Backbone as a printed PyTorch tensor [residue, N CA C, xyz], in Angstrom:
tensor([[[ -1.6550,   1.6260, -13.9690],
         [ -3.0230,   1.2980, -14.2720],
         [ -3.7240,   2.5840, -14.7070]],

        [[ -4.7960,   2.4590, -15.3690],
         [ -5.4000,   3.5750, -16.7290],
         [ -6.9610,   3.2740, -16.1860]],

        [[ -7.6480,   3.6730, -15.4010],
         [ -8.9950,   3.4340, -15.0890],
         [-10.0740,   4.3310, -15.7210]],

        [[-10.6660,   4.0800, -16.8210],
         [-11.7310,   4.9070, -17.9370],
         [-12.9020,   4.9640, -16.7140]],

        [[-13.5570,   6.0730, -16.8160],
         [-14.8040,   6.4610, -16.3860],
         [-15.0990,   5.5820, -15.2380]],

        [[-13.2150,   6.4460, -14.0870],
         [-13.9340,   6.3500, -12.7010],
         [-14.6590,   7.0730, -12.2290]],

        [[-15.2540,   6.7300, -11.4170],
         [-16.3880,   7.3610, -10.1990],
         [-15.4360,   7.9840,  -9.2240]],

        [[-15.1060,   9.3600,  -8.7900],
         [-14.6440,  10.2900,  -7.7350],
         [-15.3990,  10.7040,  -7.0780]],

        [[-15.4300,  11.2390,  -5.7320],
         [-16.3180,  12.6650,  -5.2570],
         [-15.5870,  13.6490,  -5.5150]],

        [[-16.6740,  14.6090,  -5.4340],
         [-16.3950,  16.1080,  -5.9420],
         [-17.1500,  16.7120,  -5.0950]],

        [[-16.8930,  18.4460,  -4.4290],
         [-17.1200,  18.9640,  -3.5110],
         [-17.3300,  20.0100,  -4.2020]],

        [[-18.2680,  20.8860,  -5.1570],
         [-17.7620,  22.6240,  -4.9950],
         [-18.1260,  23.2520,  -4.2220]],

        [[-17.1430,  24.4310,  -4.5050],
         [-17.3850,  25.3260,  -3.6350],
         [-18.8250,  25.5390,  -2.6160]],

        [[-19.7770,  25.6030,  -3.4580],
         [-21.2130,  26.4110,  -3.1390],
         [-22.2410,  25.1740,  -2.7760]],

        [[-21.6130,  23.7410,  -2.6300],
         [-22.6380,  22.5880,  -2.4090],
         [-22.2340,  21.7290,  -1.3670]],

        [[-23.2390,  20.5450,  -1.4530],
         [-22.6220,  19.3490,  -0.9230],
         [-21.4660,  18.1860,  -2.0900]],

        [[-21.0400,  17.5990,  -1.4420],
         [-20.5030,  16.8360,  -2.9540],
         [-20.6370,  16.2250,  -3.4810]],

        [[-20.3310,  15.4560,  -4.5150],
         [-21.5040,  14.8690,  -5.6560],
         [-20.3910,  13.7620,  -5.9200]],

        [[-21.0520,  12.9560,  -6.7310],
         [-20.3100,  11.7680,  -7.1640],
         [-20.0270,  12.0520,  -8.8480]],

        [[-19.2870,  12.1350,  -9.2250],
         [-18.9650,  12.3620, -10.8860],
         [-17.7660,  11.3800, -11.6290]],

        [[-18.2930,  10.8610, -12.4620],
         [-17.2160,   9.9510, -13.3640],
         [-16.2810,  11.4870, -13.9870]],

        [[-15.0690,  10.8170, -13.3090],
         [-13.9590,  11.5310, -13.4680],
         [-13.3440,  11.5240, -15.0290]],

        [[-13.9040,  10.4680, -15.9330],
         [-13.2600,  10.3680, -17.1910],
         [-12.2210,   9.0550, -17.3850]],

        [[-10.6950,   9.8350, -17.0660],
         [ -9.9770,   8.7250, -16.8620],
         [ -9.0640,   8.7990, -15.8200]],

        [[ -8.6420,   8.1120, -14.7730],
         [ -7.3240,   8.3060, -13.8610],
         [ -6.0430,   7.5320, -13.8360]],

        [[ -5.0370,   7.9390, -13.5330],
         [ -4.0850,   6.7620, -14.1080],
         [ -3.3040,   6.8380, -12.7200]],

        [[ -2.9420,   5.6070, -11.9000],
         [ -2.2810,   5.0650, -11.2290],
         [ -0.7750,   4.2800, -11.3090]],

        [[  0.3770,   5.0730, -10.7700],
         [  1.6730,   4.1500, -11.5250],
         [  2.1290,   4.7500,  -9.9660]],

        [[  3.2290,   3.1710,  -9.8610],
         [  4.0140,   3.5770,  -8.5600],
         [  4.5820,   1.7600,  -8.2560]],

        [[  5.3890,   1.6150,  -6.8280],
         [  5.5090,   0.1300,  -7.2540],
         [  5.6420,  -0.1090,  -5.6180]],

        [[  5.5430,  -1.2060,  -5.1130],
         [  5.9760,  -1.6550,  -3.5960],
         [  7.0770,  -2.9580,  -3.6320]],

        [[  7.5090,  -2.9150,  -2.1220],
         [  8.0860,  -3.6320,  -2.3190],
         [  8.5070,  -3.8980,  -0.8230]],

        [[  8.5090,  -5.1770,  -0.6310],
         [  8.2870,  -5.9260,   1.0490],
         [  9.8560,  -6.4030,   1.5110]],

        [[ 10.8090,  -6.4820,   2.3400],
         [ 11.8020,  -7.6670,   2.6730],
         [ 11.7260,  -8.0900,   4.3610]],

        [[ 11.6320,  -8.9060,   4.3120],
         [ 11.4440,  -9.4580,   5.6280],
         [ 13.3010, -10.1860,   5.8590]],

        [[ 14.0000, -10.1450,   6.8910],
         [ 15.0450, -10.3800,   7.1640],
         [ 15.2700, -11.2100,   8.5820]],

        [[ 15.8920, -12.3750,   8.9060],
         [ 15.9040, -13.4130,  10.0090],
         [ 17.5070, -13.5610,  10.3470]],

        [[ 18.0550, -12.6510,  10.6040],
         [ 19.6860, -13.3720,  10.9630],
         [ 19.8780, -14.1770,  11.5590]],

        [[ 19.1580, -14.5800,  12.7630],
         [ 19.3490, -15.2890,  13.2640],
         [ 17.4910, -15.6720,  14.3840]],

        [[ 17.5710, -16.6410,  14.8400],
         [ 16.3980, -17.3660,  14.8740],
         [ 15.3580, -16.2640,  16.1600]],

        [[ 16.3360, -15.7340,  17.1080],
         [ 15.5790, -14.8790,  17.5010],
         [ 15.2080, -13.3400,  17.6790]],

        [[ 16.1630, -13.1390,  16.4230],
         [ 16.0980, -11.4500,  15.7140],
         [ 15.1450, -11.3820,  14.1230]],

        [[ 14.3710, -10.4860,  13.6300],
         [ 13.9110, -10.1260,  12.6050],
         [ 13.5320,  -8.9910,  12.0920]],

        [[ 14.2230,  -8.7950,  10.8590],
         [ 13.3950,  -7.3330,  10.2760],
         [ 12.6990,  -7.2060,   9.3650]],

        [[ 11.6380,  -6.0070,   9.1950],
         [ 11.1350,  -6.3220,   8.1660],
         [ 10.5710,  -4.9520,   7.5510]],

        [[ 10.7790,  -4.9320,   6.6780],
         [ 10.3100,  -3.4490,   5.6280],
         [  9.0220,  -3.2500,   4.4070]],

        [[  8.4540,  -2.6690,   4.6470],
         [  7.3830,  -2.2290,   3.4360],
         [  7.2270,  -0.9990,   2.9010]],

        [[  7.3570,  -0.7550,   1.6120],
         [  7.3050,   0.5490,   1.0640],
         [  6.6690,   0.3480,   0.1570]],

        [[  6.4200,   1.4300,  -0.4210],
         [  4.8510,   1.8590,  -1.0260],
         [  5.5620,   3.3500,  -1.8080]],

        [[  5.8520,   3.3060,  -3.0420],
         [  5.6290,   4.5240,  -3.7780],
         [  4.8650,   4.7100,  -5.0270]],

        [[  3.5090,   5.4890,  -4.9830],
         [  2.8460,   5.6370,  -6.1740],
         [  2.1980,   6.9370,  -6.3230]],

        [[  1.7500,   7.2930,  -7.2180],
         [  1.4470,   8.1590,  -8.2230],
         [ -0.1200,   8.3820,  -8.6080]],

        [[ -0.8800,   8.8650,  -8.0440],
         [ -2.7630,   8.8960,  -8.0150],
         [ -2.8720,  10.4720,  -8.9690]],

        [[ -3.0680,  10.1770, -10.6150],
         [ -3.5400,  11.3310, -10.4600],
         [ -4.8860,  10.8300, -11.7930]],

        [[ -5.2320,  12.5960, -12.1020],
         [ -6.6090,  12.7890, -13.1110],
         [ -5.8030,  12.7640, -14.3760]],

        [[ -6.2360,  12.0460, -15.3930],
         [ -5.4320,  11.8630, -16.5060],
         [ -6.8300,  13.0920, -17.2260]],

        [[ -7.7740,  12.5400, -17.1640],
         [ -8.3880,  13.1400, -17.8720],
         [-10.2190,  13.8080, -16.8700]],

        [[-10.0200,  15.1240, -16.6390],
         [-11.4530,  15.2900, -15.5370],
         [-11.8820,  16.3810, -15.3110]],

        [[-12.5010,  17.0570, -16.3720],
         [-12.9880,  18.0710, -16.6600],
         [-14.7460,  18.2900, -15.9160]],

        [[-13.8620,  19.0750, -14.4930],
         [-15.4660,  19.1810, -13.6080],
         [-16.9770,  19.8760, -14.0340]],

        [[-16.2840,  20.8980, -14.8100],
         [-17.0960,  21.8280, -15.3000],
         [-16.8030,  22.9290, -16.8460]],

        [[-17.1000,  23.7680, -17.1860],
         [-16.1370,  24.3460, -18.4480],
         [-15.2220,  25.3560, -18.0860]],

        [[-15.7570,  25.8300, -16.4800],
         [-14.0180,  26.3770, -15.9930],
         [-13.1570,  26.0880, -15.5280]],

        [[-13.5480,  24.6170, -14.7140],
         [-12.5050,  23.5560, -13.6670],
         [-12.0950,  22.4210, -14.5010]],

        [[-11.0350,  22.3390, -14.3350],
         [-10.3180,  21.0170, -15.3800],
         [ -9.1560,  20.4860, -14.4930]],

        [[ -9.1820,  19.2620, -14.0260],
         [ -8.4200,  19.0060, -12.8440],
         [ -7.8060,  17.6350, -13.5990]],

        [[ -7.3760,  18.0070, -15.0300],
         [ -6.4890,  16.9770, -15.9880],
         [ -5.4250,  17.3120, -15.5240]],

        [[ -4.7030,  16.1870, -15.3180],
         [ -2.9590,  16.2790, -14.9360],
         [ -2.9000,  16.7090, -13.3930]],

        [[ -4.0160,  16.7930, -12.6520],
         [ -3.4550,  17.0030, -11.0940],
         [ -3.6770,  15.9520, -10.5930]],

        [[ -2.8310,  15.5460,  -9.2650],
         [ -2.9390,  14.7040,  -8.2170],
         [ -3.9740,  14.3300,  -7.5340]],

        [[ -4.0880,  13.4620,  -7.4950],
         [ -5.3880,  12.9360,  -6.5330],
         [ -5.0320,  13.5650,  -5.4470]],

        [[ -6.4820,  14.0090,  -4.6780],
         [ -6.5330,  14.0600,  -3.4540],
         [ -6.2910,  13.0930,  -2.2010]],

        [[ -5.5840,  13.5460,  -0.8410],
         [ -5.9680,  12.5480,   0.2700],
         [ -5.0120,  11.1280,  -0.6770]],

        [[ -4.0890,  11.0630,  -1.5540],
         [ -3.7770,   9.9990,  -1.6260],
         [ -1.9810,   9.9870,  -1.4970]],

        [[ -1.4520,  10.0160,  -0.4770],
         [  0.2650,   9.9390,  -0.4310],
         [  1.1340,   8.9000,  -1.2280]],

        [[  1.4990,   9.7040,  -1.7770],
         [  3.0290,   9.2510,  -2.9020],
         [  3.6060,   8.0280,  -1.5540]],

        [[  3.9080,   8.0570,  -0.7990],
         [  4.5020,   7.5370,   0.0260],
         [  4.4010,   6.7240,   1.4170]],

        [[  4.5480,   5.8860,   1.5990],
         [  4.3800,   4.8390,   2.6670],
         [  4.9650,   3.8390,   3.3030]],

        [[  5.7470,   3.4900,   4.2830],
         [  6.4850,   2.8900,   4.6380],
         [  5.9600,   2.4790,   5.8440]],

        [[  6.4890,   1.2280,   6.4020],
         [  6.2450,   0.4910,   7.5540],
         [  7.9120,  -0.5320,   8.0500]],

        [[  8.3360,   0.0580,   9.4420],
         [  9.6790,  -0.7650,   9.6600],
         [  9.5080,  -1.4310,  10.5170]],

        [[  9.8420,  -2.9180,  10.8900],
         [ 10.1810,  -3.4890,  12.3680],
         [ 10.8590,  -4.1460,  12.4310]],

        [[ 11.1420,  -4.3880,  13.6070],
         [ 12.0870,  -4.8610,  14.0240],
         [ 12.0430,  -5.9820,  15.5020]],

        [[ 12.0280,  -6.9230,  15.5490],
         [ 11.6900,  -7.6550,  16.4020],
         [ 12.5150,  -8.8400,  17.2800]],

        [[ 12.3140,  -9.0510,  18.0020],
         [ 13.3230,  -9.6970,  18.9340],
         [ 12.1970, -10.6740,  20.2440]],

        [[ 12.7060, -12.4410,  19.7000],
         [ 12.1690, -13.0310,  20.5210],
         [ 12.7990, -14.2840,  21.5370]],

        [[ 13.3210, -13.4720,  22.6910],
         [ 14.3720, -13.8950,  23.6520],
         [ 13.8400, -15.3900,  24.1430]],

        [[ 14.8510, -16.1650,  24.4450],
         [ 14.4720, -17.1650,  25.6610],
         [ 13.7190, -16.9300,  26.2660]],

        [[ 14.1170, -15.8890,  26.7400],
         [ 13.5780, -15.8560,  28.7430],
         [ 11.9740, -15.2770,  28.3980]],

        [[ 11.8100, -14.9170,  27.1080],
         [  9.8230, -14.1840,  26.9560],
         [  9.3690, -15.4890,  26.4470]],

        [[ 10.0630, -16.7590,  26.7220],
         [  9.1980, -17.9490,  26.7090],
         [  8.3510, -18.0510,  25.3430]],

        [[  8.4600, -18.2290,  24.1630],
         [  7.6450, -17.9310,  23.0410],
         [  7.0580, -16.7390,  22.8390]],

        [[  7.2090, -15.8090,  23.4830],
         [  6.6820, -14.3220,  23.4450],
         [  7.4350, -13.4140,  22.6870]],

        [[  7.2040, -11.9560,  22.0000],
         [  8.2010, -11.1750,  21.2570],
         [  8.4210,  -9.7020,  21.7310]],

        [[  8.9370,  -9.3380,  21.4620],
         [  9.1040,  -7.5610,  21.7370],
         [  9.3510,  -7.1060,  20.1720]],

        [[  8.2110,  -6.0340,  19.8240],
         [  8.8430,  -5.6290,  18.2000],
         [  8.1520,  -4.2700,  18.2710]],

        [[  9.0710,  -3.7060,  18.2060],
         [  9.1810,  -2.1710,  17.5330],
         [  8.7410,  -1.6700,  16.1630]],

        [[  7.8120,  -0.5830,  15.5780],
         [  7.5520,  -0.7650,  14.0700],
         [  7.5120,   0.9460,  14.0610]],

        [[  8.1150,   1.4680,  13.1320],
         [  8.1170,   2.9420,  12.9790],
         [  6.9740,   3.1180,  11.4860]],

        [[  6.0810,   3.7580,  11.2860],
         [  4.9780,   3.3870,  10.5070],
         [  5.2780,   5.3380,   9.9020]],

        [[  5.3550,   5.0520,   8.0760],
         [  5.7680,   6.5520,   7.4220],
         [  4.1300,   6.9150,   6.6330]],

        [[  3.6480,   7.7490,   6.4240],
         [  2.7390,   8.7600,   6.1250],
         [  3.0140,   9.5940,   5.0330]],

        [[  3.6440,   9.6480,   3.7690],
         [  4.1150,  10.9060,   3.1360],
         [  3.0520,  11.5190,   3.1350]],

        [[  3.8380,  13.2520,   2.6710],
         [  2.4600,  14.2740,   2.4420],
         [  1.6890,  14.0050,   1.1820]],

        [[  0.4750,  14.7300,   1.0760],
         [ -0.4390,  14.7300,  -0.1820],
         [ -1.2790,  15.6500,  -0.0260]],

        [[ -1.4590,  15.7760,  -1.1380],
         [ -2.1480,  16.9060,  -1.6340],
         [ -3.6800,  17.1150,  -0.8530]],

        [[ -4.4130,  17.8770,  -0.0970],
         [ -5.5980,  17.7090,   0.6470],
         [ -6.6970,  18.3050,  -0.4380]],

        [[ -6.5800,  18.6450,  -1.8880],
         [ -7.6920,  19.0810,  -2.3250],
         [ -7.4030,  18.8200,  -3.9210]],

        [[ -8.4330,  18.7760,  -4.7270],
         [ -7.8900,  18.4900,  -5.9230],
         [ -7.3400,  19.5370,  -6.9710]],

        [[ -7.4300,  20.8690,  -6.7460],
         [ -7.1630,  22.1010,  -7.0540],
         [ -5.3570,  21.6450,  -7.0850]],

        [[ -4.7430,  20.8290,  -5.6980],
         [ -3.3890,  20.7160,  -5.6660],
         [ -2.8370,  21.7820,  -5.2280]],

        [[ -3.5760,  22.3960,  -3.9450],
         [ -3.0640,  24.0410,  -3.5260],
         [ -2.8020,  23.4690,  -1.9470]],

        [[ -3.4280,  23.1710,  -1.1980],
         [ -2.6160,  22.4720,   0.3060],
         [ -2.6450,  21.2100,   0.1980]],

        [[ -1.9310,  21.2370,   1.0370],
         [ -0.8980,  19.7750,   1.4660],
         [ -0.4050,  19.2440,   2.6980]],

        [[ -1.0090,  18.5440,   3.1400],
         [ -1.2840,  17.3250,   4.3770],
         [  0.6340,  16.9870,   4.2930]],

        [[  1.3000,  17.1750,   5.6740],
         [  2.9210,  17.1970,   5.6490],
         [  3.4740,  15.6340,   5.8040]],

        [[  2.0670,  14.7290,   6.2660],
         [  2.2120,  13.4180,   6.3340],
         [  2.5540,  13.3360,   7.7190]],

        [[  3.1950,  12.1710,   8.3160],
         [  3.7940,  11.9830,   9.5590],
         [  4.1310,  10.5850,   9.6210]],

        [[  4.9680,  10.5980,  10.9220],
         [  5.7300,   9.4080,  11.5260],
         [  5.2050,   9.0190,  12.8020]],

        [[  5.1560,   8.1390,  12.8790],
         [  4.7570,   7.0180,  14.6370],
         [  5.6360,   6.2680,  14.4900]],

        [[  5.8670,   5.9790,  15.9320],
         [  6.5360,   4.6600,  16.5210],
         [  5.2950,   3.6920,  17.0530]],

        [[  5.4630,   2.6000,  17.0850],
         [  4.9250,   2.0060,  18.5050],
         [  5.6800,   0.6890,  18.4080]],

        [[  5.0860,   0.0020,  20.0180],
         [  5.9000,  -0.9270,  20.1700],
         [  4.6370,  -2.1260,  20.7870]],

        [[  5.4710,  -3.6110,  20.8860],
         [  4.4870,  -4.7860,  20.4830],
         [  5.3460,  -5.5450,  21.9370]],

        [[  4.7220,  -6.1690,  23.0080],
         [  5.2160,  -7.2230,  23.4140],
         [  4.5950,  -8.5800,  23.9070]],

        [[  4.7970,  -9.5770,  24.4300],
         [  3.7090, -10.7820,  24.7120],
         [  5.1790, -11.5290,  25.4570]],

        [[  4.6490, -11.9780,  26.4520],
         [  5.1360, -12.9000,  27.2700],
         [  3.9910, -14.3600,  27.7400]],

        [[  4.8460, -15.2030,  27.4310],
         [  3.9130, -16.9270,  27.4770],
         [  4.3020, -17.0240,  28.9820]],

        [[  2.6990, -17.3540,  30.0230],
         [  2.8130, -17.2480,  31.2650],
         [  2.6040, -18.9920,  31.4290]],

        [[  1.6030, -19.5410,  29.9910],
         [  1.8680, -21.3210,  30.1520],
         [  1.4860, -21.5540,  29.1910]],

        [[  1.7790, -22.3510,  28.5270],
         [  1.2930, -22.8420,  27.2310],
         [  0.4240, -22.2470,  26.6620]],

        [[ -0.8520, -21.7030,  26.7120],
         [ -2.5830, -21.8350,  26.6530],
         [ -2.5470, -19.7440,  26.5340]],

        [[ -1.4120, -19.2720,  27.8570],
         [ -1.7160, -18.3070,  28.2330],
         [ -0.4840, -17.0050,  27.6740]],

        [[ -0.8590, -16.1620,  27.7290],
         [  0.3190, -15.2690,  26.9310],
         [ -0.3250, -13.7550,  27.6470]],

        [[  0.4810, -12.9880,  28.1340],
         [  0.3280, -11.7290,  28.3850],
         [  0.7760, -10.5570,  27.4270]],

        [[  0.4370,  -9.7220,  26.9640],
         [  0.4410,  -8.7630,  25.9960],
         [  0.2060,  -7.2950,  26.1010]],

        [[  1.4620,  -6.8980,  25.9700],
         [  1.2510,  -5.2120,  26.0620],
         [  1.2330,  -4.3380,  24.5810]],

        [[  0.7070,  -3.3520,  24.2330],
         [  1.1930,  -2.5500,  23.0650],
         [  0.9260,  -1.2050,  23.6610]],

        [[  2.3630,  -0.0360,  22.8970],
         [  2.5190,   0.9300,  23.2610],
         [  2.4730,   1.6040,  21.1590]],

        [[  0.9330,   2.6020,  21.5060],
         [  0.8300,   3.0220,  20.3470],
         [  1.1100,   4.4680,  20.5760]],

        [[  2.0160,   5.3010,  19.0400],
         [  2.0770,   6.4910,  19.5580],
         [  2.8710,   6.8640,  20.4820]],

        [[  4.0930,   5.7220,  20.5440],
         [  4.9840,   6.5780,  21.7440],
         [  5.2840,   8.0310,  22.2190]],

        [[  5.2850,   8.7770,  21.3900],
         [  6.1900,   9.5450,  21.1470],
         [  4.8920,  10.9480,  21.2770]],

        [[  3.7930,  10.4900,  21.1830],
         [  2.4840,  11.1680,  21.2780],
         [  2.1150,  12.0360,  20.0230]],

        [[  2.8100,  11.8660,  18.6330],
         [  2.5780,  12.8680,  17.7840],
         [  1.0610,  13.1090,  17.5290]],

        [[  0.9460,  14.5260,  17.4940],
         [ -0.2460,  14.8890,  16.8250],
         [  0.0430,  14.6930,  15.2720]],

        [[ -0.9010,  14.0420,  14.7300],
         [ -1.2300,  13.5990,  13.0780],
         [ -2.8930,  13.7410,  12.9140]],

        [[ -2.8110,  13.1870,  11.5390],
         [ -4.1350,  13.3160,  10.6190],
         [ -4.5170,  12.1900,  10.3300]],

        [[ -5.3230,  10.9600,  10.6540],
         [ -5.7420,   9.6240,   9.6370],
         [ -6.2640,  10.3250,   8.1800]],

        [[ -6.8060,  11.6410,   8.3360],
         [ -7.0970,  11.7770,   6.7670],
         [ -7.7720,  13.5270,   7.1770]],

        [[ -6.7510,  13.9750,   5.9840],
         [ -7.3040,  15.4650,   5.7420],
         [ -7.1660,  15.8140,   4.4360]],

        [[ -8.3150,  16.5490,   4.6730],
         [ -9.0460,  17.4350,   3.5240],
         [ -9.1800,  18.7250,   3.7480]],

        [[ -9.4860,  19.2550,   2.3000],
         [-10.2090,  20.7060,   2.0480],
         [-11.1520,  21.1360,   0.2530]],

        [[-12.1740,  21.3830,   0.7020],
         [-12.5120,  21.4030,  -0.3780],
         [-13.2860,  22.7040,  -0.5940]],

        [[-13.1000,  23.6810,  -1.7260],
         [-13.8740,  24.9490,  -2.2810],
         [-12.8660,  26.0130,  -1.0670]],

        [[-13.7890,  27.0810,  -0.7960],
         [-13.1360,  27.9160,   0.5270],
         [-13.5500,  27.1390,   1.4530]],

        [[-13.5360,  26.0030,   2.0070],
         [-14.2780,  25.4620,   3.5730],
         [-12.6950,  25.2930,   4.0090]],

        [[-12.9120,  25.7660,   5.8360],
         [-11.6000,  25.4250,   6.1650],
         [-11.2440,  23.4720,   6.0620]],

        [[ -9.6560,  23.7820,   6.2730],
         [ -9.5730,  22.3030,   6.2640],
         [ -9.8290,  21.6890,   7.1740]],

        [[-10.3800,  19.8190,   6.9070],
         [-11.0780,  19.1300,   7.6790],
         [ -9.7640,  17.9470,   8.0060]],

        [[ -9.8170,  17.7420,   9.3750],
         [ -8.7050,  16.4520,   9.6570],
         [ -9.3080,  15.9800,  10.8620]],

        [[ -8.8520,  14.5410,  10.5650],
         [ -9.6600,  13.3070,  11.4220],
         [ -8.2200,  13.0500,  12.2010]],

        [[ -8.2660,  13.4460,  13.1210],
         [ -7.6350,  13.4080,  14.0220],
         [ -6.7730,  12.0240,  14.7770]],

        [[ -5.7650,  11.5160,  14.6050],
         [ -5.3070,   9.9050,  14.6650],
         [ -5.5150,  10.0300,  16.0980]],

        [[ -5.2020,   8.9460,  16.4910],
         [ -5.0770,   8.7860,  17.8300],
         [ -3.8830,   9.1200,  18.6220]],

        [[ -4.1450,   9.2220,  19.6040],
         [ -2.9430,  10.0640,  20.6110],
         [ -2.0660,   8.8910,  21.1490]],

        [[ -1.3460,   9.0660,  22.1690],
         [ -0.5050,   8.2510,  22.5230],
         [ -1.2990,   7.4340,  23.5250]],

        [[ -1.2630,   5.7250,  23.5030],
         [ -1.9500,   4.5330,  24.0630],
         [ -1.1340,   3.9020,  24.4430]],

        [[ -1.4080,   3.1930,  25.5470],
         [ -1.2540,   1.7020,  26.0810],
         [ -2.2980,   0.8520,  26.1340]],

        [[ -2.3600,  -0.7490,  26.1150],
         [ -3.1840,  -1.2490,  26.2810],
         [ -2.2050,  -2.6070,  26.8160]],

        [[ -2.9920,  -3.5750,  27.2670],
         [ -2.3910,  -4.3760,  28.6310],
         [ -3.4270,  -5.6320,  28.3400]],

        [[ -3.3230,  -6.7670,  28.2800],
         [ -4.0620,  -8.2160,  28.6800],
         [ -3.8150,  -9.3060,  28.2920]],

        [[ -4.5340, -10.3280,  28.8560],
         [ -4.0590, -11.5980,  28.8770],
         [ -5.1720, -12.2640,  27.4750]],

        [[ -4.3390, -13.1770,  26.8420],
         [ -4.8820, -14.0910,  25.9100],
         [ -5.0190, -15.7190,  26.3780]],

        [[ -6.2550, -16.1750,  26.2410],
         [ -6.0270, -17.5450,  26.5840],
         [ -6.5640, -18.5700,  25.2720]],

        [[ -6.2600, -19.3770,  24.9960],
         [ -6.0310, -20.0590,  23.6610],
         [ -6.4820, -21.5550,  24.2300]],

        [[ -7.6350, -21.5640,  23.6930],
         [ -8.7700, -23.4890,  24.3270],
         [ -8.2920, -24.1590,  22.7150]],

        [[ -7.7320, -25.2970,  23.6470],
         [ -7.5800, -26.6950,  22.5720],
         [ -8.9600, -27.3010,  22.5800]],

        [[ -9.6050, -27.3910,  20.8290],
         [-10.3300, -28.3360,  20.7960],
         [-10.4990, -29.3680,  20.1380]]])
């Protein structure tokens, strides 16, 4: 995709940042999903994501020209895996595991640092206590990595990162009214 006189933000150095039609940007990359059932109470399932964000054409100023670089804050790369398993004995309930991918990207539009991306695990379970009722655990962040939901840097300012969340549990019951 070829998008004429998008709207970007822009940061310089010496300001706050501004909103500027970038000219033109061009977007190419492709996804692609498979979900897999061997058998009735095993499943897998995959999502990937590879694309391509850059400035085709985006001339900030008459000394900055950020034609042909990468978008900022936007990763080439993305993946999501699980894997799931729903036994007899969890009574209609599941246990599923999902390893969730992050590639790196570029944190500024200059294309000088670069966010290394990251990996999480977490995990999903629910047990049916009666028809109506279902108990539910999720374990986010097993593994406790420190990551970024989103980093930046823009002009000389140090870099800015929003900090993901740390390693969670959470625990409760669902109840489900017929009406």
């Amino acid at each position: 995709m070829v998008k004429k006189d998008d709207i970007v933000t822009y940061k310089p150095s010496t300001g706050n940042s501004q909103r500027s039609n970038a000219g033109k940007t061009r977007h190419r990359g492709f996804e692609a999903g498979v979900v897999f059932e061997p058998v009735k109470e095993l499943g897998f399932g995959v999502s990937y994501s590879y694309a391509k964000h850059s400035y085709a054409e985006w001339r900030v100023s008459s000394v900055t020209d950020y034609s042909g670089k990468e978008m900022s804050v936007a990763p080439r790369q993305m993946l999501n895996a699980r894997a799931d398993a729903r036994p007899a004995f969890l009574k209609g309930g599941e246990v599923e595991l999902e390893w969730v991918h992050i590639g790196s990207y570029w944190m500024n539009d200059e294309n000088t640092e670069k966010y290394d991306g990251h990996d999480l695990v977490n995990m999903r379970a629910s047990y049916k206590l009666k028809k109506n009722l279902e108990l539910y655990a999720r374990g986010m962040n097993l593994f406790d990595k420190r990551h970024s939901e989103r980093a930046s840097k823009s002009g000389t300012d140090d870099a800015l990162y929003a900090p993901g969340n740390p390693q969670s549990f959470f625990a409760g019951l669902s109840y489900l009214f017929e009406g």
